[in-house]
Amino acid sequence: MQSDILPTLRQMTLYWFPLLLYSMLIFFLSSLSHPEDHFPDPYFWGFGNDKVAHGIEFAVLGILYLRVFQGGVGKSILSYPALWAILAATLFGISDEFHQYFIPNRDTDLWDVVADFTGATLGIVAWSYFQRSPIRFLTGPQS
């Protein structure tokens, strides 16, 4: 008998696998002492500073977390998927900054975490708008 809580193989492939790959990409990029040696810096892309790049990066991460919390579990076990997605993305951002503390030539910055939180929140709001699905921050699942 299959559990109602554990994700199916299809859910793992569609929801969890993209989140895992993207999280690994962020971790890899954070592990580089000089990422600008491998990739154009944010100024090249016209972002103006790294906070915009953080916001965009974590907007995608927030959307991926939201998808997991909305459909990537066997049975909905979370009442507030958008809130949980923002929290998870922000906690990932905090752990990313902690990780960077130990990388030579990298530093930690509280404003990066603020940009991560803001990006995740805006990404989730935009995704929900384009998906035409209500954001259930406070009301939880519809009866």
PDB file of C-alpha atoms in Angstrom, residues 9-138:
ATOM      1  CA  LEU A   9       7.874   8.743  -8.669  1.00  0.00           C
ATOM      2  CA  ARG A  10       6.026  11.126 -10.990  1.00  0.00           C
ATOM      3  CA  GLN A  11       5.876  13.789  -8.273  1.00  0.00           C
ATOM      4  CA  MET A  12       9.558  13.280  -7.518  1.00  0.00           C
ATOM      5  CA  THR A  13      10.423  13.775 -11.192  1.00  0.00           C
ATOM      6  CA  LEU A  14       8.168  16.763 -11.865  1.00  0.00           C
ATOM      7  CA  TYR A  15       8.526  18.661  -8.604  1.00  0.00           C
ATOM      8  CA  TRP A  16      11.424  17.539  -6.425  1.00  0.00           C
ATOM      9  CA  PHE A  17      14.052  16.871  -9.103  1.00  0.00           C
ATOM     10  CA  PRO A  18      14.030  20.452 -10.528  1.00  0.00           C
ATOM     11  CA  LEU A  19      14.256  21.863  -6.994  1.00  0.00           C
ATOM     12  CA  LEU A  20      17.157  19.569  -6.156  1.00  0.00           C
ATOM     13  CA  LEU A  21      19.058  20.422  -9.351  1.00  0.00           C
ATOM     14  CA  TYR A  22      18.535  24.154  -8.939  1.00  0.00           C
ATOM     15  CA  SER A  23      19.574  24.032  -5.269  1.00  0.00           C
ATOM     16  CA  MET A  24      22.727  22.162  -6.245  1.00  0.00           C
ATOM     17  CA  LEU A  25      23.476  24.825  -8.873  1.00  0.00           C
ATOM     18  CA  ILE A  26      23.171  27.590  -6.278  1.00  0.00           C
ATOM     19  CA  PHE A  27      25.408  25.657  -3.872  1.00  0.00           C
ATOM     20  CA  PHE A  28      27.982  25.103  -6.627  1.00  0.00           C
ATOM     21  CA  LEU A  29      28.034  28.783  -7.603  1.00  0.00           C
ATOM     22  CA  SER A  30      28.389  29.753  -3.937  1.00  0.00           C
ATOM     23  CA  SER A  31      31.375  27.421  -3.647  1.00  0.00           C
ATOM     24  CA  LEU A  32      33.408  29.348  -6.227  1.00  0.00           C
ATOM     25  CA  SER A  33      35.980  31.727  -4.770  1.00  0.00           C
ATOM     26  CA  HIS A  34      35.831  33.920  -7.866  1.00  0.00           C
ATOM     27  CA  PRO A  35      32.566  33.282  -9.732  1.00  0.00           C
ATOM     28  CA  GLU A  36      33.301  36.238 -11.996  1.00  0.00           C
ATOM     29  CA  ASP A  37      36.167  34.198 -13.489  1.00  0.00           C
ATOM     30  CA  HIS A  38      33.635  31.645 -14.755  1.00  0.00           C
ATOM     31  CA  PHE A  39      30.505  33.709 -15.342  1.00  0.00           C
ATOM     32  CA  PRO A  40      29.799  37.338 -16.208  1.00  0.00           C
ATOM     33  CA  ASP A  41      29.163  39.401 -13.128  1.00  0.00           C
ATOM     34  CA  PRO A  42      25.726  40.939 -12.466  1.00  0.00           C
ATOM     35  CA  TYR A  43      26.778  44.240 -14.028  1.00  0.00           C
ATOM     36  CA  PHE A  44      27.292  42.448 -17.349  1.00  0.00           C
ATOM     37  CA  TRP A  45      23.656  41.322 -17.345  1.00  0.00           C
ATOM     38  CA  GLY A  46      22.500  44.851 -16.538  1.00  0.00           C
ATOM     39  CA  PHE A  47      21.353  44.054 -13.003  1.00  0.00           C
ATOM     40  CA  GLY A  48      23.275  46.973 -11.500  1.00  0.00           C
ATOM     41  CA  ASN A  49      24.284  45.009  -8.419  1.00  0.00           C
ATOM     42  CA  ASP A  50      24.286  41.544  -7.004  1.00  0.00           C
ATOM     43  CA  LYS A  51      21.095  42.104  -4.992  1.00  0.00           C
ATOM     44  CA  VAL A  52      19.006  42.059  -8.171  1.00  0.00           C
ATOM     45  CA  ALA A  53      20.784  38.877  -9.242  1.00  0.00           C
ATOM     46  CA  HIS A  54      20.021  37.379  -5.801  1.00  0.00           C
ATOM     47  CA  GLY A  55      16.385  38.394  -6.165  1.00  0.00           C
ATOM     48  CA  ILE A  56      16.020  36.747  -9.565  1.00  0.00           C
ATOM     49  CA  GLU A  57      17.887  33.636  -8.440  1.00  0.00           C
ATOM     50  CA  PHE A  58      15.643  33.230  -5.402  1.00  0.00           C
ATOM     51  CA  ALA A  59      12.461  34.097  -7.291  1.00  0.00           C
ATOM     52  CA  VAL A  60      13.081  30.910  -9.269  1.00  0.00           C
ATOM     53  CA  LEU A  61      13.916  28.993  -6.084  1.00  0.00           C
ATOM     54  CA  GLY A  62      10.727  30.254  -4.397  1.00  0.00           C
ATOM     55  CA  ILE A  63       8.634  29.126  -7.367  1.00  0.00           C
ATOM     56  CA  LEU A  64      10.251  25.692  -7.296  1.00  0.00           C
ATOM     57  CA  TYR A  65       9.546  25.361  -3.563  1.00  0.00           C
ATOM     58  CA  LEU A  66       5.951  26.485  -4.112  1.00  0.00           C
ATOM     59  CA  ARG A  67       5.471  23.829  -6.785  1.00  0.00           C
ATOM     60  CA  VAL A  68       6.800  21.188  -4.389  1.00  0.00           C
ATOM     61  CA  PHE A  69       4.539  22.296  -1.552  1.00  0.00           C
ATOM     62  CA  GLN A  70       1.485  22.484  -3.809  1.00  0.00           C
ATOM     63  CA  GLY A  71       1.878  19.293  -5.785  1.00  0.00           C
ATOM     64  CA  GLY A  72       5.056  17.490  -4.914  1.00  0.00           C
ATOM     65  CA  VAL A  73       3.817  15.632  -1.887  1.00  0.00           C
ATOM     66  CA  GLY A  74       1.627  12.566  -1.903  1.00  0.00           C
ATOM     67  CA  LYS A  75      -1.215  14.283  -0.105  1.00  0.00           C
ATOM     68  CA  SER A  76      -1.313  17.951   0.808  1.00  0.00           C
ATOM     69  CA  ILE A  77       0.248  18.098   4.239  1.00  0.00           C
ATOM     70  CA  LEU A  78       0.847  21.829   4.264  1.00  0.00           C
ATOM     71  CA  SER A  79      -1.932  24.328   4.793  1.00  0.00           C
ATOM     72  CA  TYR A  80      -0.017  27.387   3.614  1.00  0.00           C
ATOM     73  CA  PRO A  81       2.210  26.402   0.672  1.00  0.00           C
ATOM     74  CA  ALA A  82       3.206  29.950  -0.317  1.00  0.00           C
ATOM     75  CA  LEU A  83       4.268  30.843   3.208  1.00  0.00           C
ATOM     76  CA  TRP A  84       6.225  27.590   3.544  1.00  0.00           C
ATOM     77  CA  ALA A  85       7.878  28.183   0.167  1.00  0.00           C
ATOM     78  CA  ILE A  86       9.015  31.671   1.200  1.00  0.00           C
ATOM     79  CA  LEU A  87      10.290  30.325   4.513  1.00  0.00           C
ATOM     80  CA  ALA A  88      12.155  27.439   2.845  1.00  0.00           C
ATOM     81  CA  ALA A  89      13.754  29.698   0.224  1.00  0.00           C
ATOM     82  CA  THR A  90      14.779  32.223   2.883  1.00  0.00           C
ATOM     83  CA  LEU A  91      16.271  29.507   5.092  1.00  0.00           C
ATOM     84  CA  PHE A  92      18.161  28.228   2.055  1.00  0.00           C
ATOM     85  CA  GLY A  93      19.428  31.792   1.519  1.00  0.00           C
ATOM     86  CA  ILE A  94      20.603  31.995   5.138  1.00  0.00           C
ATOM     87  CA  SER A  95      22.393  28.655   4.817  1.00  0.00           C
ATOM     88  CA  ASP A  96      23.928  29.848   1.542  1.00  0.00           C
ATOM     89  CA  GLU A  97      25.348  32.934   3.238  1.00  0.00           C
ATOM     90  CA  PHE A  98      26.669  30.786   6.084  1.00  0.00           C
ATOM     91  CA  HIS A  99      28.283  28.486   3.510  1.00  0.00           C
ATOM     92  CA  GLN A 100      29.931  31.460   1.780  1.00  0.00           C
ATOM     93  CA  TYR A 101      31.527  32.486   5.080  1.00  0.00           C
ATOM     94  CA  PHE A 102      33.873  29.510   4.709  1.00  0.00           C
ATOM     95  CA  ILE A 103      34.746  30.128   1.035  1.00  0.00           C
ATOM     96  CA  PRO A 104      37.948  32.127   0.389  1.00  0.00           C
ATOM     97  CA  ASN A 105      37.335  35.565  -1.137  1.00  0.00           C
ATOM     98  CA  ARG A 106      33.583  35.347  -0.424  1.00  0.00           C
ATOM     99  CA  ASP A 107      31.708  37.124   2.323  1.00  0.00           C
ATOM    100  CA  THR A 108      28.344  36.978   3.996  1.00  0.00           C
ATOM    101  CA  ASP A 109      25.876  39.804   3.706  1.00  0.00           C
ATOM    102  CA  LEU A 110      22.579  40.234   5.527  1.00  0.00           C
ATOM    103  CA  TRP A 111      21.314  42.287   2.579  1.00  0.00           C
ATOM    104  CA  ASP A 112      21.766  39.239   0.362  1.00  0.00           C
ATOM    105  CA  VAL A 113      19.329  37.378   2.615  1.00  0.00           C
ATOM    106  CA  VAL A 114      16.900  40.299   2.359  1.00  0.00           C
ATOM    107  CA  ALA A 115      17.217  40.155  -1.438  1.00  0.00           C
ATOM    108  CA  ASP A 116      16.688  36.375  -1.313  1.00  0.00           C
ATOM    109  CA  PHE A 117      13.505  36.782   0.758  1.00  0.00           C
ATOM    110  CA  THR A 118      12.220  39.581  -1.473  1.00  0.00           C
ATOM    111  CA  GLY A 119      12.968  37.638  -4.648  1.00  0.00           C
ATOM    112  CA  ALA A 120      11.274  34.480  -3.348  1.00  0.00           C
ATOM    113  CA  THR A 121       8.205  36.458  -2.298  1.00  0.00           C
ATOM    114  CA  LEU A 122       7.906  38.357  -5.583  1.00  0.00           C
ATOM    115  CA  GLY A 123       8.532  35.198  -7.588  1.00  0.00           C
ATOM    116  CA  ILE A 124       5.755  33.348  -5.766  1.00  0.00           C
ATOM    117  CA  VAL A 125       3.334  36.252  -6.160  1.00  0.00           C
ATOM    118  CA  ALA A 126       4.122  36.530  -9.885  1.00  0.00           C
ATOM    119  CA  TRP A 127       3.862  32.757 -10.412  1.00  0.00           C
ATOM    120  CA  SER A 128       0.524  32.630  -8.615  1.00  0.00           C
ATOM    121  CA  TYR A 129      -0.760  35.552 -10.672  1.00  0.00           C
ATOM    122  CA  PHE A 130       0.243  33.968 -13.966  1.00  0.00           C
ATOM    123  CA  GLN A 131      -1.126  30.610 -12.881  1.00  0.00           C
ATOM    124  CA  ARG A 132      -4.320  32.357 -11.783  1.00  0.00           C
ATOM    125  CA  SER A 133      -4.241  30.497  -8.500  1.00  0.00           C
ATOM    126  CA  PRO A 134      -4.957  32.185  -5.191  1.00  0.00           C
ATOM    127  CA  ILE A 135      -2.080  32.727  -2.839  1.00  0.00           C
ATOM    128  CA  ARG A 136      -3.049  31.135   0.433  1.00  0.00           C
ATOM    129  CA  PHE A 137      -0.741  32.864   2.884  1.00  0.00           C
ATOM    130  CA  LEU A 138      -3.339  33.263   5.584  1.00  0.00           C
TER     131      LEU A 138
END
